[in-house]
Amino acid sequence: MGGGGREHALAWALKRDTPDATVFASPGNPGTAQLGTNLKIPVTASEDLVAAVREHDIDLTIVGPEAPLAAGLADRLRAAGRAVFGPSAAAAQLEASKAFAKDVMRRAGVATAASASFTALDPALAYIARHAEPLVVKASGLAAGKGVVICATRAVASRTARAMLVDGAFGAAGREVVIEEWLDGEELSVLALTDGTRTLMLPAVQDHKRLGEGDSGPNTGGMGAYCPVSIAAEGVLLERVSREVIVPTLAELARRGTAYSGVLYAGVMIGADGSPAVLEFNCRFGDPEAQALLPLLPGVTRHLAEIAAGEWRPPDDAVVPVRAAVATVLAASGYPDQPQLGAAIDVPRDLEAGVLVFHAGTGRDADGTLRVQGGRVLTVTGLGDDVAEAARRSADACQQIAFPGKTYRRDIGWRDIARARAGAARG
Ligand code: AMP
């Protein structure tokens, strides 16, 4: 369920792992239409979705985005006796309320930035006055990755808190704010599959949230991602995030009577001393992380199906990516603030082998013309033996795909490519 690049990648992975499966997507997009049937029911229409799952006798439902999970879509499907991959609304609060997530982490002893939550302006301003710059001000609710403001000064932090709490920027999502210390370091996305008690760590991914090259400009929903990430390749860091973050968080949720099943995504900052601190939790696969990760993990959807059915047999060995992947997002001009829609898209038929094109904000006219219909238009995943080769394949394909206003970063994976170059130079 969903209609973005992540959902196209999930549908693609289901077909790869189970070629004779019948795949439905809802609402889907022109990419999922190539793999199966688009039901076109929006993710907000939960009654209609439950009815469609019954009508088509669908064995496994995967809910892609966070909003329907937070609204209880997985609960409704489970109540109707259907196998569904994704947490309950109560457990999805881990993403839908940053204040809730902070409370869970505090109780579970999980390292995270020092913070406080506020619903009134005066105590928020008093907190800001007492704390060192820079400060990070976050809308507590769901804001599509855009409700986080890094504030260089207390004055900016105060203005931001006022905009959220008093002026209604971010609407209901900003009625509660979390104010926290700024953490320095390198970010990693660490995803674990879980049935609530047992876990399977997936290879770490690195996302690029800023619009501009070299990680500059405004935050977006994500401009690209790559995997594997060398600083997490040895397994030591993953093991540590598992032990210090994933396992205690799941235990605390279970203790509260809201056991979590699905994929738990921890956005972590790795400090200069190598220790992880949690920036946020997500209750679903990342977009575009999924478009980098899923192509590297043949067979992974078996785990999703078994977790959904309540009969998971987790493997003993760690999951190791078979190759490297770099996923580059092609966005519309004006993204993220005012994406220009309607441009015709040309995707050449003869793109190089080792390139996957996942649809997101695209639509098809009756005559077959593909058009820009959303801010993030396509994700172009290059596969290769290493990140540099995968990046080159992705970049070449991104250059060949044409539409007016095409906006993208040519440096996805730059940290690891620079590390590999420095390593080679050292000999
Ligand atoms: P979030 O949605 O909470 O992950 O925040 C979005 C982005 O803002 C993160 O991916 C980070 O790049 C940045 N960010 C959030 N919290 C902090 C923090 N405490 N220190 C530094 N950067 C942060």
PDB file of C-alpha atoms in Angstrom, residues 94 97-118 127 131 138 140 176-181 244-245 248-253 255-256 277-279 281:
ATOM      1  CA  LEU A  94       7.398   5.787  17.773  1.00  0.00           C
ATOM      2  CA  SER A  97       5.150  11.381  17.980  1.00  0.00           C
ATOM      3  CA  LYS A  98       8.729  12.446  18.559  1.00  0.00           C
ATOM      4  CA  ALA A  99       7.759  13.250  22.155  1.00  0.00           C
ATOM      5  CA  PHE A 100       6.563   9.626  22.608  1.00  0.00           C
ATOM      6  CA  ALA A 101       9.781   8.311  21.026  1.00  0.00           C
ATOM      7  CA  LYS A 102      11.876  10.417  23.399  1.00  0.00           C
ATOM      8  CA  ASP A 103       9.957   9.034  26.356  1.00  0.00           C
ATOM      9  CA  VAL A 104      10.448   5.434  25.178  1.00  0.00           C
ATOM     10  CA  MET A 105      14.182   6.062  24.700  1.00  0.00           C
ATOM     11  CA  ARG A 106      14.547   7.661  28.117  1.00  0.00           C
ATOM     12  CA  ARG A 107      12.881   4.653  29.791  1.00  0.00           C
ATOM     13  CA  ALA A 108      14.830   2.165  27.672  1.00  0.00           C
ATOM     14  CA  GLY A 109      18.186   3.850  28.313  1.00  0.00           C
ATOM     15  CA  VAL A 110      18.782   4.472  24.595  1.00  0.00           C
ATOM     16  CA  ALA A 111      21.291   7.219  23.776  1.00  0.00           C
ATOM     17  CA  THR A 112      19.663  10.230  22.109  1.00  0.00           C
ATOM     18  CA  ALA A 113      20.099  14.012  22.111  1.00  0.00           C
ATOM     19  CA  ALA A 114      19.130  15.677  25.425  1.00  0.00           C
ATOM     20  CA  SER A 115      15.707  17.197  24.869  1.00  0.00           C
ATOM     21  CA  ALA A 116      12.425  18.396  26.282  1.00  0.00           C
ATOM     22  CA  SER A 117       8.900  18.485  24.823  1.00  0.00           C
ATOM     23  CA  PHE A 118       6.559  21.476  24.974  1.00  0.00           C
ATOM     24  CA  TYR A 127      14.348  26.085  27.899  1.00  0.00           C
ATOM     25  CA  HIS A 131      20.681  25.791  26.547  1.00  0.00           C
ATOM     26  CA  LYS A 138      11.183  19.604  15.823  1.00  0.00           C
ATOM     27  CA  SER A 140       6.535  16.313  17.228  1.00  0.00           C
ATOM     28  CA  GLU A 176       3.865  19.837  20.394  1.00  0.00           C
ATOM     29  CA  VAL A 177       7.549  20.523  19.795  1.00  0.00           C
ATOM     30  CA  VAL A 178      10.699  18.718  20.830  1.00  0.00           C
ATOM     31  CA  ILE A 179      13.714  20.943  21.447  1.00  0.00           C
ATOM     32  CA  GLU A 180      17.043  19.175  21.568  1.00  0.00           C
ATOM     33  CA  GLU A 181      20.781  19.585  21.491  1.00  0.00           C
ATOM     34  CA  GLU A 244      22.004  -0.520  22.488  1.00  0.00           C
ATOM     35  CA  VAL A 245      19.061   0.761  20.431  1.00  0.00           C
ATOM     36  CA  PRO A 248      15.940  -2.150  24.356  1.00  0.00           C
ATOM     37  CA  THR A 249      13.421  -0.073  22.359  1.00  0.00           C
ATOM     38  CA  LEU A 250      11.442  -3.177  21.371  1.00  0.00           C
ATOM     39  CA  ALA A 251      11.564  -4.426  24.969  1.00  0.00           C
ATOM     40  CA  GLU A 252      10.235  -1.120  26.307  1.00  0.00           C
ATOM     41  CA  LEU A 253       7.403  -1.108  23.752  1.00  0.00           C
ATOM     42  CA  ARG A 255       6.576  -3.761  28.361  1.00  0.00           C
ATOM     43  CA  ARG A 256       4.003  -1.047  27.592  1.00  0.00           C
ATOM     44  CA  ALA A 277      22.757   8.268  19.266  1.00  0.00           C
ATOM     45  CA  VAL A 278      19.220   8.088  17.907  1.00  0.00           C
ATOM     46  CA  LEU A 279      17.918  11.093  15.934  1.00  0.00           C
ATOM     47  CA  PHE A 281      12.662   6.338  14.620  1.00  0.00           C
TER      48      PHE A 281
END
